XYZ file of N, CA and C in Angstrom:
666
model
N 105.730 112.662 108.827
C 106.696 111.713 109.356
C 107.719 111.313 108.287
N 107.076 111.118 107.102
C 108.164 110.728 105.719
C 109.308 112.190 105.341
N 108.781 113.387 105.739
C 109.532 114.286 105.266
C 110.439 114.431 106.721
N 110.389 114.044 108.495
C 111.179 114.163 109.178
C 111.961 113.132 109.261
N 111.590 111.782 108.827
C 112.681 110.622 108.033
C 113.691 110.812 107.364
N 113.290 111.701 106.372
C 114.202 111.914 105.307
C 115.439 113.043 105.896
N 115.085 113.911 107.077
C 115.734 114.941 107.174
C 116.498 114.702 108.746
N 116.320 113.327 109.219
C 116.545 112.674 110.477
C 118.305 112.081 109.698
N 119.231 111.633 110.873
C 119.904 110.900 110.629
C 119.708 109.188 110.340
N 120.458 108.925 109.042
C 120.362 107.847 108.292
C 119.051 107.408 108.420
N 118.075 108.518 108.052
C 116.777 107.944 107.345
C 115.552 107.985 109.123
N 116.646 107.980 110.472
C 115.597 108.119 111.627
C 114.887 109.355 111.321
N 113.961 109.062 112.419
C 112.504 110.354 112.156
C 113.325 111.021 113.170
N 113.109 112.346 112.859
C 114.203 113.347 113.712
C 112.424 114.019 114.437
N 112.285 113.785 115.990
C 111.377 114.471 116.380
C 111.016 116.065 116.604
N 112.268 116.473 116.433
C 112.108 118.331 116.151
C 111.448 118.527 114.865
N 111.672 117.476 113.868
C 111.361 117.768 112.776
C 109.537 117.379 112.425
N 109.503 116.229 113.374
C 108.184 115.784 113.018
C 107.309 116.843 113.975
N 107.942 117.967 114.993
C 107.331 118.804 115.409
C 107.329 119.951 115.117
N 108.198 120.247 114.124
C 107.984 121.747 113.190
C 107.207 121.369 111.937
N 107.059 120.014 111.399
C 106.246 119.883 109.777
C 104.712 120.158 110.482
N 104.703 119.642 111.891
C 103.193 119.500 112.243
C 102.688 120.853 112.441
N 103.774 121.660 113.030
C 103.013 123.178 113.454
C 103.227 123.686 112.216
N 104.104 123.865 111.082
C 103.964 124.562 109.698
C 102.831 124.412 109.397
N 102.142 122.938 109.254
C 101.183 122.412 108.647
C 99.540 123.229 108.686
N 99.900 123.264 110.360
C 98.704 123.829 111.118
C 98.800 125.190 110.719
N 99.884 125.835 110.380
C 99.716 127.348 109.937
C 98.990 127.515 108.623
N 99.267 126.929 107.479
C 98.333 126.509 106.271
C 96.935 126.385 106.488
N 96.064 126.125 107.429
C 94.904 125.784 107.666
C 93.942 127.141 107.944
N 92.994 126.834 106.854
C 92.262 128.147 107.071
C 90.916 128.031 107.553
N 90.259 128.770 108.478
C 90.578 129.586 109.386
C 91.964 129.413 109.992
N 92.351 130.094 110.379
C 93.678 130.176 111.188
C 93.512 129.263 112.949
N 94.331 128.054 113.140
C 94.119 127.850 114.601
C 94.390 128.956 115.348
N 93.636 129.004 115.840
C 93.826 129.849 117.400
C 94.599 129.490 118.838
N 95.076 130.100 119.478
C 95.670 129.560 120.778
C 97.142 128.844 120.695
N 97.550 128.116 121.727
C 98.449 127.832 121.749
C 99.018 126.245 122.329
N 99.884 125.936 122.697
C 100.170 124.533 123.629
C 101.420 124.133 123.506
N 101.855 123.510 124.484
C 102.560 122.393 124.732
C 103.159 121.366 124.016
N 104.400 121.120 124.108
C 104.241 119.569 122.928
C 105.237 118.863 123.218
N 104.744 117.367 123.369
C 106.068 116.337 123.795
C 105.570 115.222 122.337
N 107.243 115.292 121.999
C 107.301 113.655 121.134
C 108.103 113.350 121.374
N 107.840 111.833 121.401
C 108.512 110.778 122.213
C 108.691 109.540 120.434
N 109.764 108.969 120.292
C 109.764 107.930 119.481
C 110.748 106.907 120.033
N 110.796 105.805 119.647
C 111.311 104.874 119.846
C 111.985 104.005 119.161
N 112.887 103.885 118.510
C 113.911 103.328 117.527
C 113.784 101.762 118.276
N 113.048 100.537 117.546
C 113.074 99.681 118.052
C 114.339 98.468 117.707
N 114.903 99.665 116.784
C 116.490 98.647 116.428
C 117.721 98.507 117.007
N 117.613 100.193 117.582
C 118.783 100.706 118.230
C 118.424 100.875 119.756
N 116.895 100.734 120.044
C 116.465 100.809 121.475
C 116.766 102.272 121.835
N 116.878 103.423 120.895
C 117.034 104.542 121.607
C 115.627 105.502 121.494
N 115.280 106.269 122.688
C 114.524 106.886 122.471
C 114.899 108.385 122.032
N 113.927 108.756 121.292
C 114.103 110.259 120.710
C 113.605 111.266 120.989
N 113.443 112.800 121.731
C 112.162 112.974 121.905
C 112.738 114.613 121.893
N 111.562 115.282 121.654
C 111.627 116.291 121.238
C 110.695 117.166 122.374
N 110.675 118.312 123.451
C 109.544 118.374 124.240
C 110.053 119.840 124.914
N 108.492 120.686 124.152
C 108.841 121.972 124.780
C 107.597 122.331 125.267
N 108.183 122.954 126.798
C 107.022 123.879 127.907
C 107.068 122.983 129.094
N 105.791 123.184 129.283
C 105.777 122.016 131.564
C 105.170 120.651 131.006
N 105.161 120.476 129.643
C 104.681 119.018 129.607
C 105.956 118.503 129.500
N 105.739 116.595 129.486
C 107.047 116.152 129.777
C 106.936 114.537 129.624
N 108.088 114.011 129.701
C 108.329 112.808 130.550
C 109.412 112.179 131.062
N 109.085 111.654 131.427
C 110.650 110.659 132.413
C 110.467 108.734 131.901
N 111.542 108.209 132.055
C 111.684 107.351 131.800
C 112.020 106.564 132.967
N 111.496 105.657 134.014
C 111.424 105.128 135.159
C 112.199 103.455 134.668
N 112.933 103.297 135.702
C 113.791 101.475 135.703
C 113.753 101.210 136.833
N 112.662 99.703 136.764
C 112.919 99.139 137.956
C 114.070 98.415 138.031
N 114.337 98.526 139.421
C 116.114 97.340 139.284
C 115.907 96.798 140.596
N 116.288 95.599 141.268
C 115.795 94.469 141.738
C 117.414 95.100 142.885
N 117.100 95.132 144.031
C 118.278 95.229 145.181
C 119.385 94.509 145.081
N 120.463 95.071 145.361
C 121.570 94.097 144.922
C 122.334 94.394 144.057
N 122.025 94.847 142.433
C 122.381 95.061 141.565
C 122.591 96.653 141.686
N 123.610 97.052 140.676
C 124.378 98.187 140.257
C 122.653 99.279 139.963
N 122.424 100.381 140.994
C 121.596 101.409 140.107
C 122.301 102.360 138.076
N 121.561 102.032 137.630
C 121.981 102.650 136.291
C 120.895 104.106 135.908
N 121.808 104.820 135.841
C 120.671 106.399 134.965
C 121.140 107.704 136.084
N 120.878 108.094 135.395
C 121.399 109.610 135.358
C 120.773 110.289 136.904
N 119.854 109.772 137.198
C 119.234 110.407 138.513
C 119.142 109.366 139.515
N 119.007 109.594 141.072
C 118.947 108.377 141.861
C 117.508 108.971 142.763
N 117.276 109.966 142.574
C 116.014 110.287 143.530
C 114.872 109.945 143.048
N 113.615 109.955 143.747
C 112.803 109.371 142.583
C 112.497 108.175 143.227
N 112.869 107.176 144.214
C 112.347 106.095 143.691
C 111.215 105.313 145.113
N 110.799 104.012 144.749
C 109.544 104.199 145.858
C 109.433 102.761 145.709
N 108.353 102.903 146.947
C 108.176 101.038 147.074
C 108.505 100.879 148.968
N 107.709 99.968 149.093
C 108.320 99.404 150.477
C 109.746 98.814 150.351
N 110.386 98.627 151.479
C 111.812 97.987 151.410
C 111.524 96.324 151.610
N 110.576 95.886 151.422
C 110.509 94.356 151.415
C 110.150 93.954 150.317
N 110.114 95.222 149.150
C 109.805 94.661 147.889
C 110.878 94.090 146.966
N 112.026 94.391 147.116
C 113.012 93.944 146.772
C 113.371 94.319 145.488
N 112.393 95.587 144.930
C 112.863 96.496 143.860
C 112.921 97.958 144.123
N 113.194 98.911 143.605
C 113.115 100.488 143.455
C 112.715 100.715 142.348
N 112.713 101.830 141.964
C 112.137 102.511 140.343
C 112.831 103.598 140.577
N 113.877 103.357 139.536
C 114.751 105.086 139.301
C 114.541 105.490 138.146
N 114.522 107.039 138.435
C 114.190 107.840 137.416
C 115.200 108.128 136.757
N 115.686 107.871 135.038
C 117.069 107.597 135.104
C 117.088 108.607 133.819
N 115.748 109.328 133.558
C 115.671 110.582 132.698
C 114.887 111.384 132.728
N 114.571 112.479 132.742
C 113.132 113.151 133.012
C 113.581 114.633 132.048
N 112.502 114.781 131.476
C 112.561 116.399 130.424
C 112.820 117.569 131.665
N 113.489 118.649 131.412
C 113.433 119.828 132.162
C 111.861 120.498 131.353
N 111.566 121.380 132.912
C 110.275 121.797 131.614
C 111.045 123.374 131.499
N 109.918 123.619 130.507
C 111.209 125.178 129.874
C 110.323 126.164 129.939
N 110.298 127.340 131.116
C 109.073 128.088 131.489
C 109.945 129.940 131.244
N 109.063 130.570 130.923
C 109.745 131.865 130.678
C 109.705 132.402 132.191
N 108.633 132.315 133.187
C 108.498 132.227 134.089
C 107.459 131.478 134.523
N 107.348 131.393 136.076
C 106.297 130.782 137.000
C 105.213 130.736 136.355
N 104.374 129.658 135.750
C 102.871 129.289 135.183
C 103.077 129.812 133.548
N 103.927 130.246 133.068
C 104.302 130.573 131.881
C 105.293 130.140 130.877
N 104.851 128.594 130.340
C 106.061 127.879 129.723
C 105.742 128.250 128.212
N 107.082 127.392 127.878
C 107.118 127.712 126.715
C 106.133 127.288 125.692
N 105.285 128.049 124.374
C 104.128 127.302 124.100
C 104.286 127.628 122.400
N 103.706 126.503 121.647
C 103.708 127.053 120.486
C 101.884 127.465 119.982
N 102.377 128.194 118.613
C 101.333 129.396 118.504
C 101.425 129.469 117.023
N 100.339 130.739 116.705
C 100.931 131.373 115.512
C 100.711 132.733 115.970
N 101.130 133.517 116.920
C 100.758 134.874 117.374
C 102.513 135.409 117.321
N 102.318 136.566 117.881
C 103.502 137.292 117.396
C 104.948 136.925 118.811
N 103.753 136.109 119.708
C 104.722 136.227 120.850
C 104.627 134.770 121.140
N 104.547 133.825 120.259
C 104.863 132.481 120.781
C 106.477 132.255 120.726
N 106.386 130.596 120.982
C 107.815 129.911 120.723
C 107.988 129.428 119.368
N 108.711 128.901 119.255
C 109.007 127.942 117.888
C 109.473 126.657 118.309
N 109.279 125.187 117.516
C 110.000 124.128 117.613
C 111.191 124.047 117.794
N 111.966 125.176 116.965
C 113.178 125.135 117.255
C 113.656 125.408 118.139
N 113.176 125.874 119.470
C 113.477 126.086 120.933
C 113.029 125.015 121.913
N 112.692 123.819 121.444
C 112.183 122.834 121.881
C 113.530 121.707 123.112
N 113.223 121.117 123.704
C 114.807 120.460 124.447
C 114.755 118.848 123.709
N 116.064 119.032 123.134
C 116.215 117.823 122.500
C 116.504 116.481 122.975
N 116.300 115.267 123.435
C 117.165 114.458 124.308
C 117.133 112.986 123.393
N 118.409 112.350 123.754
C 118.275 110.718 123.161
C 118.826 109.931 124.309
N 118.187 108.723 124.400
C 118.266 108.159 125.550
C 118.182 106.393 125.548
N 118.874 106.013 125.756
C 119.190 104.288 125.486
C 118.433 103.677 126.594
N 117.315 103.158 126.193
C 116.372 102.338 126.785
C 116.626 101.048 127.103
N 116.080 100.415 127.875
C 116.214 99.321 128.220
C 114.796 98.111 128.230
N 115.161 97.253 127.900
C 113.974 96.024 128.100
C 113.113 96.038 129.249
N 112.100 96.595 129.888
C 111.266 96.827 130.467
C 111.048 98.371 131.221
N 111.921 98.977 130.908
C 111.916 100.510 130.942
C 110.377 100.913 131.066
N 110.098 101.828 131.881
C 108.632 101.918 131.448
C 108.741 103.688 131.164
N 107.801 104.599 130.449
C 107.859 105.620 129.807
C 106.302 106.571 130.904
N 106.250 107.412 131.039
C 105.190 108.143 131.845
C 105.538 109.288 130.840
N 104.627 109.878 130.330
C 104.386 111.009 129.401
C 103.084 111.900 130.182
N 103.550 113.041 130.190
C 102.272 114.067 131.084
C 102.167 115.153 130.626
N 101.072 116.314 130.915
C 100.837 117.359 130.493
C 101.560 118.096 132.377
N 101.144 119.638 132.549
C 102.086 119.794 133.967
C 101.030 119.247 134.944
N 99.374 119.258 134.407
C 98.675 118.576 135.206
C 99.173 117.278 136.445
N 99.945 116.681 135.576
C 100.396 115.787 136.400
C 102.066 116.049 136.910
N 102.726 116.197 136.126
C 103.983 116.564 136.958
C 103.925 117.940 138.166
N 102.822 118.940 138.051
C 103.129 119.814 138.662
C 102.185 119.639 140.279
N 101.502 118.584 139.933
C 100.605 117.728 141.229
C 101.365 116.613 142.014
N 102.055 115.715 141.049
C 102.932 114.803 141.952
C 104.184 114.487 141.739
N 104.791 113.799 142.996
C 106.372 114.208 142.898
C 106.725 112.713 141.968
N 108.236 112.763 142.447
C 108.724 111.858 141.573
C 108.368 110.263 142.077
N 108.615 110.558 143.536
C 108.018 109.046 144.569
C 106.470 108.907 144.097
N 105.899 109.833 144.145
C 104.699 109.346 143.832
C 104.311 108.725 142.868
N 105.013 108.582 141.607
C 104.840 108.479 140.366
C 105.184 106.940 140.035
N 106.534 106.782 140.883
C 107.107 106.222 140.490
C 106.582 104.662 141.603
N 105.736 105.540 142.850
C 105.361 103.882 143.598
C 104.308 103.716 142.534
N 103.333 104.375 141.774
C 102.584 103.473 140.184
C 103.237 102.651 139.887
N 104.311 103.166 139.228
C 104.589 102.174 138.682
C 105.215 100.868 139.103
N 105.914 101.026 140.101
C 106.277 99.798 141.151
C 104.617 99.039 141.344
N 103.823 99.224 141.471
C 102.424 98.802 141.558
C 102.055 98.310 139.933
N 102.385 98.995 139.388
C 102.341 98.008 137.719
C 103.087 96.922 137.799
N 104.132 97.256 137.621
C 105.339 96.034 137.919
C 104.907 94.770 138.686
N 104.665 95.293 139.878
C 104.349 93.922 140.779
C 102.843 92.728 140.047
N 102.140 93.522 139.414
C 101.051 93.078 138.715
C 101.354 92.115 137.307
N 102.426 93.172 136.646
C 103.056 92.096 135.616
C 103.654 91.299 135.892
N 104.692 91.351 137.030
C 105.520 90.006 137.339
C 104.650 88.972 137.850
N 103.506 89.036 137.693
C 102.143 88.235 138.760
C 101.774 87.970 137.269
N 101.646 87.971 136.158
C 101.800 87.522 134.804
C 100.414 88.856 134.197
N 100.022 89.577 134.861
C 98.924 90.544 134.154
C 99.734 91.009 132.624
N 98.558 90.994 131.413
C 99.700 91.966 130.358
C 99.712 92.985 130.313
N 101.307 93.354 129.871
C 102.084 94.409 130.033
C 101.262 95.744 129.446
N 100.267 95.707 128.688
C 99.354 96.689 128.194
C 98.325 96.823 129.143
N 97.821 96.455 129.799
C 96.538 96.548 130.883
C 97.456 96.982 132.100
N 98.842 96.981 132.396
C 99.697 97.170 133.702
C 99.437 98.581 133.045
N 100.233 98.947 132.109
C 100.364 100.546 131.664
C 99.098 101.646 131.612
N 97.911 100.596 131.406
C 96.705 101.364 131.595
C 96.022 101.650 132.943
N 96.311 100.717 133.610
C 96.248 100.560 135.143
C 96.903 101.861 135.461
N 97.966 101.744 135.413
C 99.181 102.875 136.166
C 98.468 104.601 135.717
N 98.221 103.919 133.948
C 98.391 105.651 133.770
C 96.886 106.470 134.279
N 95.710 105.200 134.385
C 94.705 105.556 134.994
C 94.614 106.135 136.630
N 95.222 105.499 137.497
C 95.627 105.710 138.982
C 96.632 106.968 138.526
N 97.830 106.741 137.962
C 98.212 108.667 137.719
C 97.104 110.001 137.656
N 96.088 109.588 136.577
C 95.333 110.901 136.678
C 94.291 111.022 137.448
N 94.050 109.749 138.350
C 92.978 110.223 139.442
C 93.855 110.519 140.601
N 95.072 110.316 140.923
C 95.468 110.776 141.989
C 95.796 112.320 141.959
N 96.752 112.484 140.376
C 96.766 114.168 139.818
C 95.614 114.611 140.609
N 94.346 114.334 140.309
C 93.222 115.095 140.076
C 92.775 115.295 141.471
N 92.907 114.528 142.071
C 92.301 114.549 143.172
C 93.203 115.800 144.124
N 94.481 115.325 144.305
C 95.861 116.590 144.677
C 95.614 118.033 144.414
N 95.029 117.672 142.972
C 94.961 119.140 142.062
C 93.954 120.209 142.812
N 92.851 119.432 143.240
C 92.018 120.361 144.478
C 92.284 120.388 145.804
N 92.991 120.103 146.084
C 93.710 119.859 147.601
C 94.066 121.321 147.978
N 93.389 121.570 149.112
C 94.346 123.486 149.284
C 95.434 123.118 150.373
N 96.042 121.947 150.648
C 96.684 122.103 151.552
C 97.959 121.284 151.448
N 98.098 119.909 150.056
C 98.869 119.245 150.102
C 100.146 120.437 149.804
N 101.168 119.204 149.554
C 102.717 120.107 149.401
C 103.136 119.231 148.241
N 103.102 120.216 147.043
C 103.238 119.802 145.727
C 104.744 120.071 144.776
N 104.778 119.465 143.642
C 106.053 119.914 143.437
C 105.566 121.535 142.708
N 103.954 121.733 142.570
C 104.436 123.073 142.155
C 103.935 124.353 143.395
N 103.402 123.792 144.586
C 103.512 125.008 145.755
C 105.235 124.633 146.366
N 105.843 123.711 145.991
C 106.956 123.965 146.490
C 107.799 125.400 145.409
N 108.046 125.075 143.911
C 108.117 126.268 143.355
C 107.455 127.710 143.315
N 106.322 127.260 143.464
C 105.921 128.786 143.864
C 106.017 129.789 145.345
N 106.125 128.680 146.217
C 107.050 129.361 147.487
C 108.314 129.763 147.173
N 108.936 129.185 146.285
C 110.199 129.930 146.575
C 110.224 131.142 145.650
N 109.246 130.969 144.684
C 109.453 132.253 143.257
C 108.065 133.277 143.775
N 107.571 133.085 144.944
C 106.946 133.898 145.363
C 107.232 134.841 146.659
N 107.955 133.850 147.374
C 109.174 133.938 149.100
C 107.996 134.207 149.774
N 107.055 132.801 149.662
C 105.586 133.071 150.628
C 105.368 131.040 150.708
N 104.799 131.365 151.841
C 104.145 129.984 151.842
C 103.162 129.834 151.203
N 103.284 128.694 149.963
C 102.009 128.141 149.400
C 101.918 126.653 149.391
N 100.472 126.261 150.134
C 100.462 124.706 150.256
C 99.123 124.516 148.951
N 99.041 123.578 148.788
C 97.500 122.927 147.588
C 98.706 122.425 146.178
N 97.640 122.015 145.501
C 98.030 121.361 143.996
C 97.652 122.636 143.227
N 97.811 122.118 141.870
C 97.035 123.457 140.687
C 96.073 122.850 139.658
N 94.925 123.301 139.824
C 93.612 123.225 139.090
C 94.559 123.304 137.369
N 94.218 121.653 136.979
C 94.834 122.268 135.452
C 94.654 121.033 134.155
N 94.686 121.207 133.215
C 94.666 119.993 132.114
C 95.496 118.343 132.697
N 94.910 117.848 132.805
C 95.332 116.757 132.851
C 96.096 115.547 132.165
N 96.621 115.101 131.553
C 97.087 114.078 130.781
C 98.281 113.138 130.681
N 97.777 111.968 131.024
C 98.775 110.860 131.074
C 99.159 109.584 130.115
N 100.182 109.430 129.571
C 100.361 108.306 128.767
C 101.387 107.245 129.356
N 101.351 106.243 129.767
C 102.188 105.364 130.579
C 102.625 104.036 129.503
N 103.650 103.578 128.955
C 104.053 102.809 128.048
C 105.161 101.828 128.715
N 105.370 100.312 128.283
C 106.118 100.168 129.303
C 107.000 98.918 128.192
């Protein structure tokens, strides 16, 4: 982290960087790691309120804002959002990582084999946060099981709990717990309609209904 500080602008931790010192690192290690993975970093500049994040393959995250009816929607996306209409909020998804796949079930992964990726092919993003912003971080376990509404009535269900005075750390554990049992449960489903049998119908030009049997992992921050 001290050597992607130093090599970050004016002294920030540059997260490409704190994700190439980590995989160099791991190459030094003897026996040699084996295999491969995924990798999202996420940081948070608590001066400038911007987030930083560095994130390559089907893992990911999005950055969800609730905003109260009435008021101006803000962020980059408007779909996404959930809740009954008597709640008198939405949750927009106002950033979300692309995931970066060479093809169908085959993203991008780092390694030390002759046919991995590198950090430096990683998708870079910075993103101006806001005072109750909440953060959902996943492996594809969960993005490739539920959609964006789904995700996002959690967190409308956190929300309503904190504004009821619960703390804001037990809301985020709440949420990110109900994320991976609902993942999980989807994930054996042979019949729901997922965001990834919706991609694979079309990159297959066949009907496929169910979730996908797969690693799971959720981090919800708010």
């Amino acid at each position: 982290a001290q050597a992607a500080a130093a090599a970050g602008p004016k002294g920030h931790l540059d997260p490409i960087q704190v994700l190439s010192t980590a995989w160099y690192n791991l190459s030094d290690v003897t026996p040699r790691v084996e295999g491969s993975c995924t990798a999202c970093v996420v940081l948070l500049d608590p001066k400038s309120g911007k987030i930083r994040a560095a994130n390559l393959g089907d893992s990911g995250f999005m950055v969800v804002r609730v905003i109260a009816y009435g008021r101006p929607a803000f962020g980059l996306r408007s779909e996404g959002h959930g809740g009954p209409p008597s709640s008198g909020v939405r949750a927009e998804v106002v950033y979300r990582t692309p995931q970066q796949e060479h093809s169908l079930g085959h993203p991008y992964q780092l390694g030390h084999h002759d046919t991995s990726d590198s950090p430096d092919m990683a998708e870079k993003s910075e993103i101006d946060a806001r005072e109750g912003d909440w953060i959902v971080m996943g492996s594809d376990g969960l993005f490739d099981n539920l959609s964006e509404s789904q995700i996002t009535a959690e967190i409308l269900a956190a929300q309503a709990l904190m504004d009821k005075g619960s703390p804001p750390r037990a809301c985020a554990t709440g949420a990110a717990h109900a994320l991976l049992k609902q993942s999980f449960e989807v994930s054996n489903s042979t019949d729901a309609r997922t965001p990834f049998s919706t991609a694979a119908s079309a990159e297959l030009n066949m009907v496929y209904r169910g979730g996908k049997q797969d690693d799971i992992t959720v981090i919800v921050a708010v």
